[in-house]
């Protein structure tokens, strides 16, 4: 990366972070280019050098968040998810600890992003990060349990909304509880183990 590319990248990153900070306190439709520029410490001409509209900045910010999210999964996808088709049905749970721990660490390290996402669900695609969970974990497991395809979206909605509610509560507490504790709670909600809380 040469000096000019580096400067461009750093300015774009500042505007991404400025947008996230503003979204914590305001809905997207009330955020102005002027406020973004003030928060990022740049002038309006710099904003328009990078983007045509605020929507372009939102899209770039979501892409940055997604790349950051994937970086929390150092293993190959197959290692994280295990081989769904070769596991015994009894071993399958709808949310695996191998997936939960990096996911929850990402949320804890990016509290601002998630608070903004819950505050502005439509503009920040609050459930966008559940795409991998739905596609790679919940869908294949429900298929293995021979849940009819027409029923699967309802099962998935139930689990995703439940996990989202736990995460929202954790964020309201400032993510002060340990990641492992939150993973235990989610796992016990998905598959109760009777008396093994906090193990």
PDB file of N, CA and C in Angstrom, residues 73-84 87 96-99 102 137:
ATOM      1  N   UNK A  73     -12.421 -15.731  13.092  1.00  0.00           N
ATOM      2  CA  UNK A  73     -12.502 -17.172  12.859  1.00  0.00           C
ATOM      3  C   UNK A  73     -11.239 -17.616  12.143  1.00  0.00           C
ATOM      4  N   UNK A  74     -10.143 -17.838  12.886  1.00  0.00           N
ATOM      5  CA  UNK A  74      -8.864 -18.141  12.246  1.00  0.00           C
ATOM      6  C   UNK A  74      -8.821 -19.491  11.557  1.00  0.00           C
ATOM      7  N   UNK A  75      -9.656 -20.413  12.006  1.00  0.00           N
ATOM      8  CA  UNK A  75      -9.637 -21.748  11.414  1.00  0.00           C
ATOM      9  C   UNK A  75     -10.426 -21.762  10.114  1.00  0.00           C
ATOM     10  N   UNK A  76     -10.213 -22.809   9.368  1.00  0.00           N
ATOM     11  CA  UNK A  76     -11.030 -23.010   8.173  1.00  0.00           C
ATOM     12  C   UNK A  76     -12.463 -23.255   8.619  1.00  0.00           C
ATOM     13  N   UNK A  77     -13.386 -22.869   7.778  1.00  0.00           N
ATOM     14  CA  UNK A  77     -14.808 -23.021   8.098  1.00  0.00           C
ATOM     15  C   UNK A  77     -15.129 -24.462   8.520  1.00  0.00           C
ATOM     16  N   UNK A  78     -14.539 -25.444   7.834  1.00  0.00           N
ATOM     17  CA  UNK A  78     -14.836 -26.848   8.145  1.00  0.00           C
ATOM     18  C   UNK A  78     -14.426 -27.192   9.570  1.00  0.00           C
ATOM     19  N   UNK A  79     -13.303 -26.586  10.041  1.00  0.00           N
ATOM     20  CA  UNK A  79     -12.844 -26.859  11.403  1.00  0.00           C
ATOM     21  C   UNK A  79     -13.787 -26.249  12.421  1.00  0.00           C
ATOM     22  N   UNK A  80     -14.265 -25.020  12.138  1.00  0.00           N
ATOM     23  CA  UNK A  80     -15.150 -24.339  13.072  1.00  0.00           C
ATOM     24  C   UNK A  80     -16.473 -25.082  13.173  1.00  0.00           C
ATOM     25  N   UNK A  81     -17.001 -25.467  12.043  1.00  0.00           N
ATOM     26  CA  UNK A  81     -18.333 -26.063  12.018  1.00  0.00           C
ATOM     27  C   UNK A  81     -18.314 -27.566  12.220  1.00  0.00           C
ATOM     28  N   UNK A  82     -17.161 -28.186  12.032  1.00  0.00           N
ATOM     29  CA  UNK A  82     -17.094 -29.632  12.080  1.00  0.00           C
ATOM     30  C   UNK A  82     -17.759 -30.206  10.838  1.00  0.00           C
ATOM     31  N   UNK A  83     -17.696 -31.479  10.696  1.00  0.00           N
ATOM     32  CA  UNK A  83     -18.317 -32.102   9.529  1.00  0.00           C
ATOM     33  C   UNK A  83     -19.740 -32.506   9.894  1.00  0.00           C
ATOM     34  N   UNK A  84     -20.689 -31.647   9.535  1.00  0.00           N
ATOM     35  CA  UNK A  84     -22.091 -31.859   9.917  1.00  0.00           C
ATOM     36  C   UNK A  84     -22.624 -33.214   9.464  1.00  0.00           C
ATOM     37  N   UNK A  87     -21.343 -36.306  11.646  1.00  0.00           N
ATOM     38  CA  UNK A  87     -21.605 -36.348  13.091  1.00  0.00           C
ATOM     39  C   UNK A  87     -22.896 -37.121  13.375  1.00  0.00           C
ATOM     40  N   UNK A  96     -23.006 -24.175  18.042  1.00  0.00           N
ATOM     41  CA  UNK A  96     -21.827 -24.833  18.606  1.00  0.00           C
ATOM     42  C   UNK A  96     -20.944 -23.825  19.336  1.00  0.00           C
ATOM     43  N   UNK A  97     -20.290 -24.311  20.381  1.00  0.00           N
ATOM     44  CA  UNK A  97     -19.380 -23.466  21.167  1.00  0.00           C
ATOM     45  C   UNK A  97     -18.240 -22.937  20.296  1.00  0.00           C
ATOM     46  N   UNK A  98     -17.783 -23.751  19.353  1.00  0.00           N
ATOM     47  CA  UNK A  98     -16.698 -23.325  18.459  1.00  0.00           C
ATOM     48  C   UNK A  98     -17.099 -22.097  17.655  1.00  0.00           C
ATOM     49  N   UNK A  99     -18.371 -21.973  17.365  1.00  0.00           N
ATOM     50  CA  UNK A  99     -18.869 -20.797  16.649  1.00  0.00           C
ATOM     51  C   UNK A  99     -19.154 -19.664  17.635  1.00  0.00           C
ATOM     52  N   UNK A 102     -15.824 -17.276  19.288  1.00  0.00           N
ATOM     53  CA  UNK A 102     -15.284 -16.169  18.486  1.00  0.00           C
ATOM     54  C   UNK A 102     -16.343 -15.112  18.176  1.00  0.00           C
ATOM     55  N   UNK A 137     -24.933 -23.408   9.906  1.00  0.00           N
ATOM     56  CA  UNK A 137     -25.140 -24.208  11.112  1.00  0.00           C
ATOM     57  C   UNK A 137     -26.604 -24.626  11.246  1.00  0.00           C
TER      58      UNK A 137
END
